[in-house]
Coordinates of C-alpha atoms in Angstrom, one line a residue:
X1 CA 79.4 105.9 108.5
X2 CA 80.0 105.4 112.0
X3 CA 81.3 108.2 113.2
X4 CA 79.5 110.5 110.7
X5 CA 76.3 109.1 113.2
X6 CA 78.3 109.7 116.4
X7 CA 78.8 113.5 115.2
X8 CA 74.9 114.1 114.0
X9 CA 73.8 112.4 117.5
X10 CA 76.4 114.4 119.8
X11 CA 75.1 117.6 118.2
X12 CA 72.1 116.9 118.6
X13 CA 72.8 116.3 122.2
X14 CA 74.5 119.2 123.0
X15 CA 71.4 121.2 121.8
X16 CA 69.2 119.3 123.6
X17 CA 71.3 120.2 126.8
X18 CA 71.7 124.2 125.9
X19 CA 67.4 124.3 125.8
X20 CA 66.8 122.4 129.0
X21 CA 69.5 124.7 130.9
X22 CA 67.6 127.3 129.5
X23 CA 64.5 125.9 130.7
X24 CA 65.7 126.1 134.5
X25 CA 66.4 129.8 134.5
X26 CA 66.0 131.8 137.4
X27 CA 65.9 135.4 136.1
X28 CA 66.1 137.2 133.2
X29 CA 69.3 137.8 133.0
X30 CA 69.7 134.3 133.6
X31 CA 67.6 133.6 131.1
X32 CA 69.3 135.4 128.9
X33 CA 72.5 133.9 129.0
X34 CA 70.7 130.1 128.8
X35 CA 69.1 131.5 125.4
X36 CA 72.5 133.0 124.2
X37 CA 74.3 129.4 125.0
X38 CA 71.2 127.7 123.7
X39 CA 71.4 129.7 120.3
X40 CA 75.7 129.2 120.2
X41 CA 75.0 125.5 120.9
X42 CA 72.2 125.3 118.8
X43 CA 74.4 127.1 116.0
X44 CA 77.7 124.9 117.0
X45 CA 75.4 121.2 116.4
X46 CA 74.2 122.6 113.0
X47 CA 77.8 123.3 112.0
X48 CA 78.6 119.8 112.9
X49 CA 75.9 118.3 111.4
X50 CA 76.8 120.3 108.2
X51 CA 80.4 119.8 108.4
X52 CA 79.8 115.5 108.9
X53 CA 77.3 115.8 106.1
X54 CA 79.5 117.7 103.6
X55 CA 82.4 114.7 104.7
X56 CA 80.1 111.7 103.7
X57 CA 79.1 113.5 101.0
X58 CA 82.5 113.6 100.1
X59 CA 83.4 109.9 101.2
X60 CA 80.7 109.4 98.6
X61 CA 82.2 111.2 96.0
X62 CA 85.5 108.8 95.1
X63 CA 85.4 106.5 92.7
X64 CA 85.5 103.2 93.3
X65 CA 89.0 101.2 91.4
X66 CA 90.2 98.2 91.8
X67 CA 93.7 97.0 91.7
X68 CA 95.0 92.9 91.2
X69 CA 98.0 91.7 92.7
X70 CA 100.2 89.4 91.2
X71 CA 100.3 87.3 94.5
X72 CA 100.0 88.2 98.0
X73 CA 100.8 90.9 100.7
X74 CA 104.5 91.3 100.6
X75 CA 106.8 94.2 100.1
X76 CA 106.7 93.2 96.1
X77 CA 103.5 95.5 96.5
X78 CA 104.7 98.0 99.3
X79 CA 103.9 101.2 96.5
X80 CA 100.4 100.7 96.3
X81 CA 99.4 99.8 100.1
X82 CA 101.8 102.5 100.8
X83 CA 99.6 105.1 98.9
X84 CA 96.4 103.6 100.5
X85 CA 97.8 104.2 104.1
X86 CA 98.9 107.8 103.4
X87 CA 96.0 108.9 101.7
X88 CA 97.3 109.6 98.5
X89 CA 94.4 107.4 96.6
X90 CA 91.6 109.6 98.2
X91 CA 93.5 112.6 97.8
X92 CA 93.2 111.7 94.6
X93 CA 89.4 111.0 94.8
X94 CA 89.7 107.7 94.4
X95 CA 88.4 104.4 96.6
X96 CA 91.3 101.7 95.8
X97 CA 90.4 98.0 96.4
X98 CA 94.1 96.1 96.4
X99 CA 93.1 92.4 95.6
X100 CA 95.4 90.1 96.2
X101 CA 96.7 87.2 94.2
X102 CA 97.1 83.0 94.2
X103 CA 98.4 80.6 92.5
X104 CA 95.1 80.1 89.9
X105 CA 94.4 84.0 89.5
X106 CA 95.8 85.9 86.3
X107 CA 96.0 89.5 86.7
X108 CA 95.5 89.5 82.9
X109 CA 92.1 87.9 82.9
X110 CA 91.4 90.0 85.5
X111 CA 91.8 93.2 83.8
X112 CA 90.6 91.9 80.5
X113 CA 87.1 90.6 81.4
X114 CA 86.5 94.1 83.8
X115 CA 87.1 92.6 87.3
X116 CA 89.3 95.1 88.3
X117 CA 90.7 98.3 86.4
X118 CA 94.4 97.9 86.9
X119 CA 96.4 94.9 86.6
X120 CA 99.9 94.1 87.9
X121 CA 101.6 91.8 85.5
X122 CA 105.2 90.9 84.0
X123 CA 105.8 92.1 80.3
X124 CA 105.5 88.8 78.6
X125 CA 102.9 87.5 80.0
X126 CA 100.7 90.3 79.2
X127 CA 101.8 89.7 75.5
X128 CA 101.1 86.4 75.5
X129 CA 97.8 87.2 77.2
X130 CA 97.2 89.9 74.5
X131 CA 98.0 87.7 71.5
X132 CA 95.1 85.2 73.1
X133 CA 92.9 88.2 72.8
X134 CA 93.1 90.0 76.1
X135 CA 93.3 93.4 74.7
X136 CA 95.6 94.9 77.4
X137 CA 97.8 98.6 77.5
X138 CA 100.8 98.8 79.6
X139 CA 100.1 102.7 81.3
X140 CA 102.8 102.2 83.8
X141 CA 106.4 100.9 83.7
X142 CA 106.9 100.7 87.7
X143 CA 110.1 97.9 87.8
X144 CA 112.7 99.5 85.5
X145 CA 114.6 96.0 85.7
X146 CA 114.3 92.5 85.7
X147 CA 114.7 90.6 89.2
X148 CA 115.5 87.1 88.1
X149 CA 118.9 85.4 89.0
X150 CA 119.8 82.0 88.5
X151 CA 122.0 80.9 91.3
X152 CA 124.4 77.9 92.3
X153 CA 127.1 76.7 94.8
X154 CA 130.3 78.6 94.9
X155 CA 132.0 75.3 94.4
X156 CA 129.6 74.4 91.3
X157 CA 131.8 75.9 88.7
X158 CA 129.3 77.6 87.3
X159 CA 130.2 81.1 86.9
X160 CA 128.3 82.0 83.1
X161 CA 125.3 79.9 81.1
X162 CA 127.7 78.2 78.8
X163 CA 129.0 76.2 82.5
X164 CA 125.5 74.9 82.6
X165 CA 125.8 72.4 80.0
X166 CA 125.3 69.0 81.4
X167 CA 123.6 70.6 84.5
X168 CA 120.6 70.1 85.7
X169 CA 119.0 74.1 86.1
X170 CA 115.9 74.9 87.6
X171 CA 112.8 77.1 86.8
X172 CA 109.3 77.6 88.0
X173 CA 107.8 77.2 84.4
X174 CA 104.5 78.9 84.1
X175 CA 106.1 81.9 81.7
X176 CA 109.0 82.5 84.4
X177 CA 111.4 80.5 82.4
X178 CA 111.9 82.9 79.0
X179 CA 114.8 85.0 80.5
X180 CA 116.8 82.0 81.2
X181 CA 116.2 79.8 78.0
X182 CA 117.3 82.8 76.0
X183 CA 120.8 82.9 77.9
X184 CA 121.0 79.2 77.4
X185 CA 120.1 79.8 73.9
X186 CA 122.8 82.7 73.5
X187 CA 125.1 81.0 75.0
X188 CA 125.2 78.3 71.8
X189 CA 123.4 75.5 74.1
X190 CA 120.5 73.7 73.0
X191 CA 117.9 74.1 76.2
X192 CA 116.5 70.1 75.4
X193 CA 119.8 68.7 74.5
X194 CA 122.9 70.2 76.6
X195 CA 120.7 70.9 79.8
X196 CA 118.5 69.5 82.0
X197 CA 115.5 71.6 82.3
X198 CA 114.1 70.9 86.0
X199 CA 110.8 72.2 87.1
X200 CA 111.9 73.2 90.4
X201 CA 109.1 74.7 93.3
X202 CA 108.3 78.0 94.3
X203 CA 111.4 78.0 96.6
X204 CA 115.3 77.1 96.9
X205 CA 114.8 73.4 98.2
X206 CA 116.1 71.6 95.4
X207 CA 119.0 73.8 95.5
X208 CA 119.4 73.8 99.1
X209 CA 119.6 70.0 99.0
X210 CA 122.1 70.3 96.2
X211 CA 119.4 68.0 93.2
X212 CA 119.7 71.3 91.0
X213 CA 123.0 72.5 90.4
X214 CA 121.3 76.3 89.8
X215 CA 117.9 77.4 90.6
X216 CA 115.9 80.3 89.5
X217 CA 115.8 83.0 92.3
X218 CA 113.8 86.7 92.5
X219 CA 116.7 89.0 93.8
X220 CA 113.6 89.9 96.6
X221 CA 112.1 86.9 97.7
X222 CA 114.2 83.0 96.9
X223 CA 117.7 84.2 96.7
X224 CA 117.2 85.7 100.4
X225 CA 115.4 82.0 101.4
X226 CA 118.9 80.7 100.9
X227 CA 120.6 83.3 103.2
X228 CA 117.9 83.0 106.0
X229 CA 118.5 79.4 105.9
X230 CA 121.3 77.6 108.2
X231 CA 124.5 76.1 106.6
X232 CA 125.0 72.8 108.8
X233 CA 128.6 72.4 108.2
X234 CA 128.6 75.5 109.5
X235 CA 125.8 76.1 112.2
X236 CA 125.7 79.8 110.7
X237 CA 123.6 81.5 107.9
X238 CA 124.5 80.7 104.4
X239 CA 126.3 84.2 103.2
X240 CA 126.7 85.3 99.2
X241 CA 130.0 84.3 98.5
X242 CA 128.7 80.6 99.2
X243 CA 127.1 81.3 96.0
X244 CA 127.2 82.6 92.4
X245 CA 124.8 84.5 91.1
X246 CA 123.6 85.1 87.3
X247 CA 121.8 88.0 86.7
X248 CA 120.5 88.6 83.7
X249 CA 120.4 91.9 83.0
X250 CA 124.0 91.4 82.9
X251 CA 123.5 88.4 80.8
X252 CA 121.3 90.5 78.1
X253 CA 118.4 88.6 78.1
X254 CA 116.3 90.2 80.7
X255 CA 112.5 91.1 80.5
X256 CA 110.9 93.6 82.1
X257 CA 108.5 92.7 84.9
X258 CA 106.1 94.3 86.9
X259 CA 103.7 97.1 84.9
X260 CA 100.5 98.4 85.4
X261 CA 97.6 97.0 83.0
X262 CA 94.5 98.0 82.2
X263 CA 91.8 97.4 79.6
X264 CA 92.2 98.8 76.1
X265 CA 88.7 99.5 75.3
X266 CA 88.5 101.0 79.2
X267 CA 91.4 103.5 78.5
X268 CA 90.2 104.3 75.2
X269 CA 87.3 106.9 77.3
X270 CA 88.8 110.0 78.2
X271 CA 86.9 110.3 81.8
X272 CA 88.7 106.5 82.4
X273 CA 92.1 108.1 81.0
X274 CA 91.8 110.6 83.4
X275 CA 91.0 108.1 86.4
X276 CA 94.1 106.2 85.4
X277 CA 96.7 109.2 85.4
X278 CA 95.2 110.3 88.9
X279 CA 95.9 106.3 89.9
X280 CA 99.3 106.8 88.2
X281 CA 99.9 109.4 90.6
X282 CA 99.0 108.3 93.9
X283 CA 101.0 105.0 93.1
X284 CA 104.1 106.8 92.4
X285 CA 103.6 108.9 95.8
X286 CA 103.4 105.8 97.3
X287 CA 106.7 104.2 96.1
X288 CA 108.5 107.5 96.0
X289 CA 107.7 107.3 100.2
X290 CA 108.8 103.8 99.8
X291 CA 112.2 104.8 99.3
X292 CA 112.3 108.0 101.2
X293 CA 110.7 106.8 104.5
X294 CA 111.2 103.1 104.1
X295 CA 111.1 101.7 107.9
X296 CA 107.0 103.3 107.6
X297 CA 107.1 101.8 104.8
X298 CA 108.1 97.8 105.7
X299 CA 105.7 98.9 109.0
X300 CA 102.6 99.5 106.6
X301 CA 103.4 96.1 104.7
X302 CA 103.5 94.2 107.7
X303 CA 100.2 95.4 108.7
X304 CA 98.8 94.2 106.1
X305 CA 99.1 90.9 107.2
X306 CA 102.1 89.2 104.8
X307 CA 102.7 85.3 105.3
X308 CA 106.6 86.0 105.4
X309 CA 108.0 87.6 108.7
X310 CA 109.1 91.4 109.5
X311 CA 113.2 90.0 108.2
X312 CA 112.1 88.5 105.0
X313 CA 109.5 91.7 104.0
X314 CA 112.7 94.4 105.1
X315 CA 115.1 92.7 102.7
X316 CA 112.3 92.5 100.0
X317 CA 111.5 96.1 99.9
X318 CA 115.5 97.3 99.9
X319 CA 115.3 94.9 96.8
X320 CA 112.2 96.1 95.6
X321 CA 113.5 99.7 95.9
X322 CA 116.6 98.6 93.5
X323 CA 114.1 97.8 90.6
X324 CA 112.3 100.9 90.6
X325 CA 114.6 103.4 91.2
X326 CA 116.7 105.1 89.4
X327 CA 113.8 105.5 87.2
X328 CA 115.7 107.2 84.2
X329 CA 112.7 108.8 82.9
X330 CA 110.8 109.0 85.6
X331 CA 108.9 106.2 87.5
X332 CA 106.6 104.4 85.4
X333 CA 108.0 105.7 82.1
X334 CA 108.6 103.2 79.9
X335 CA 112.5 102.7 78.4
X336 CA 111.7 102.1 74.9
X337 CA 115.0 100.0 74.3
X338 CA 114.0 97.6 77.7
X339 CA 110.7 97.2 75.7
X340 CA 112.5 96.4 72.6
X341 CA 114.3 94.1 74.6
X342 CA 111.3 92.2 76.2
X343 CA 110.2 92.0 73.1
X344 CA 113.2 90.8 70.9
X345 CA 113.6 87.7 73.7
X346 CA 109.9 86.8 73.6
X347 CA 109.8 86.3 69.9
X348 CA 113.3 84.6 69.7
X349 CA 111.8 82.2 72.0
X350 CA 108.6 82.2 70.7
X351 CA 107.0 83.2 73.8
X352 CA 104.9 85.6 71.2
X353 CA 104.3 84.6 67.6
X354 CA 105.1 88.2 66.7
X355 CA 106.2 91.7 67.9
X356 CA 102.7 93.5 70.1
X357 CA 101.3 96.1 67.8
X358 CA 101.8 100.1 68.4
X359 CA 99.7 101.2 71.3
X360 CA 100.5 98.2 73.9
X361 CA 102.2 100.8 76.2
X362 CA 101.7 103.8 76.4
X363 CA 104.0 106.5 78.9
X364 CA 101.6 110.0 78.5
X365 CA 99.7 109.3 81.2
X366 CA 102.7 107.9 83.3
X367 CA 104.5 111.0 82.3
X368 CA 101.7 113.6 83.1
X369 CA 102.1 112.1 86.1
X370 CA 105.0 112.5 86.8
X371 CA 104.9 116.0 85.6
X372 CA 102.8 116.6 88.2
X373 CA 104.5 115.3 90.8
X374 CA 108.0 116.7 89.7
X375 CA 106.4 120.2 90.0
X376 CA 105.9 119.5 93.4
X377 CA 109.1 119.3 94.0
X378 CA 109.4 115.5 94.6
X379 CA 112.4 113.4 93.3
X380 CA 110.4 111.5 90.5
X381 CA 113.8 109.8 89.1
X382 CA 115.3 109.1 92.2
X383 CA 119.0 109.4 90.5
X384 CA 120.7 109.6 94.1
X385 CA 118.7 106.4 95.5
X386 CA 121.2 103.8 97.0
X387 CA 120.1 100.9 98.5
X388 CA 120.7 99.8 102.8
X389 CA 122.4 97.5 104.3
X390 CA 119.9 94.8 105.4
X391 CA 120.7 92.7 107.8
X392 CA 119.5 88.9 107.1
X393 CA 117.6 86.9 109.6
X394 CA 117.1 83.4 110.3
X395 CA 114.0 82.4 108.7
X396 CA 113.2 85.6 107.4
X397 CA 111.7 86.5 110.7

């Protein structure tokens, strides 16, 4: 290390320095003195040295983990580079590696074939993954709700899913699409016969130029694209009541999202176990100061270099926030009856062939965790948390 050098070779220095003043010394007393300062400066470089040893040593101590993003920098992930920023990893002895995501990387495969130790990844997709052999455990429950809308014009008349027959409706595909064909399903519509199913981009344009008459939106990221962008009859922003929003938790059919993964056969060592619930609990420092400091926060994010601007990542993390807290049983403990959920809407729609066999999650470690933290003396439930008023800027920026 760098500076680890720079310490050694400034002691060294300085002792150098104490034995040639003591070298010039006129008389004894003098002399005297130059040996004292020699023998304190002398002592003073050899603490130094000590003291920048015993830190590298330390350095060298953590264990390396990895961690894979779902996609890129953006408040989505503000817990975890939050928790790398403050420390809380290495006061944890750990060495994180945050890798970020793209369109052709699968956290899943990831995780599974040992690229990374932890894995952030939605519910079903996991369970798909698993049932093709993946052989993933869910240690970590961080979203405690689902963030998919589906949202249209105010003047659509769409106000519920049984008003989307005969629509066109929009989704991203790619496993994104099981919340909302279960609402058209529940709502008595066949999804190839009464609807339109439109594959629709990863953002509101269709919607926007009015060739969906509902698009799927993430409460954090595309339903704010349509507020930072410009009504022209207007020359203002667009603003919610130019829309209507379908939520489906309301709707029933929501799934949870974002969990911590890791390897089965990985966990299934005790010393690994152990590395995990220490990971646990740096994470959830890092999104409990999230939501108590979060203008650090969105300033740590943005440092991180996210393609969307400073607007865009502040009304992401406010929304962000709203998923993870309350956490009823403390973040990152599962809600068996959301689980039951996910996994009663990804067999109806055959998402999964069958219900994921005991052991896919697992909520000791996340509670020890949060045990841990709660002893502290930190608000692991966050019960109290409400949400800010963000203010929406043009473009996001």
């Amino acid at each position: 290390m760098r500076w680890l050098s720079q310490m050694r070779r400034g002691g060294t220095l300085l002792a150098v320095a104490a034995l040639a003043l003591s070298a010039c010394g006129g008389d004894d007393g003098d002399t005297t003195v130059a040996a004292e300062g020699a023998a304190a400066a002398g002592t003073e470089a050899a603490a130094a040295t000590e003291a920048a040893a015993g830190t590298e040593a330390a350095a060298e101590e953590l264990t390396p983990v990895r961690l894979q993003l779902q996609w890129v920098t953006q408040s989505q992930f503000a817990g975890y580079y939050a928790a790398v920023d403050q420390g809380f990893y290495a006061d944890e002895g750990l060495d994180l590696t945050i890798l970020e995501g793209a369109v052709d990387i699968v956290p899943q495969q990831v995780v599974a074939s040992g690229e990374a130790e932890f894995g952030i990844a939605w519910v079903p997709k996991a369970l798909v993954s698993n049932e093709e052999g993946a052989g993933l455990v869910n240690i970590a429950q961080v979203f405690q709700r689902s963030g998919t809308l589906e949202v249209s014009w105010a003047d659509s008349g769409i106000a519920e899913p049984a008003d989307w027959e005969g629509r066109k409706i929009g989704t991203w595909g790619f496993g994104n699409e099981f919340e909302l064909t279960a609402a058209i399903v529940q709502a008595g519509l066949d999804p190839e016969a009464d609807v339109e199913i439109i594959q629709q981009p990863f953002d509101m344009s269709l919607l926007l130029n009015r060739e969906v008459d509902a698009a799927q939106a993430m409460t954090y990221n595309e339903y704010a694209q349509v507020l930072e962008a410009t009504n022209p009859d207007t020359g203002e922003l667009y603003q919610p009541e130019d829309l209507t929003v379908i939520n489906f938790n309301d709707v029933g059919t929501a799934m949870l999202q974002d969990a911590v993964w890791v390897n089965a056969d990985w966990i299934a060592d005790e010393a690994n176990a152990e590395v995990a619930e220490r990971f646990l609990r740096a994470t959830f420092r890092g999104w409990i100061f999230c939501r108590d400091n979060f203008e650090a926060c969105v300033d740590i994010v943005l440092a991180n270099g996210p393609t969307l601007g400073q607007g865009h990542m502040t009304w992401q993390l406010n929304e962000i926030n709203k998923l993870v807290w309350p956490s009823p049983g403390g973040i990152g403990v599962m809600d068996a009856e959301l689980w039951a959920q996910t996994v009663d809407v990804a067999t109806s729609q055959s998402v999964i062939q069958a219900p994921p066999p005991d052991g896919t999650y697992r909520s000791d470690l996340a509670a020890a965790a949060v045990a841990t933290l709660e002893g502290e003396g930190l608000d692991v439930k966050g019960e109290g948390f409400a949400p800010l008023e963000v203010e929406v800027t043009p473009g996001g920026e």
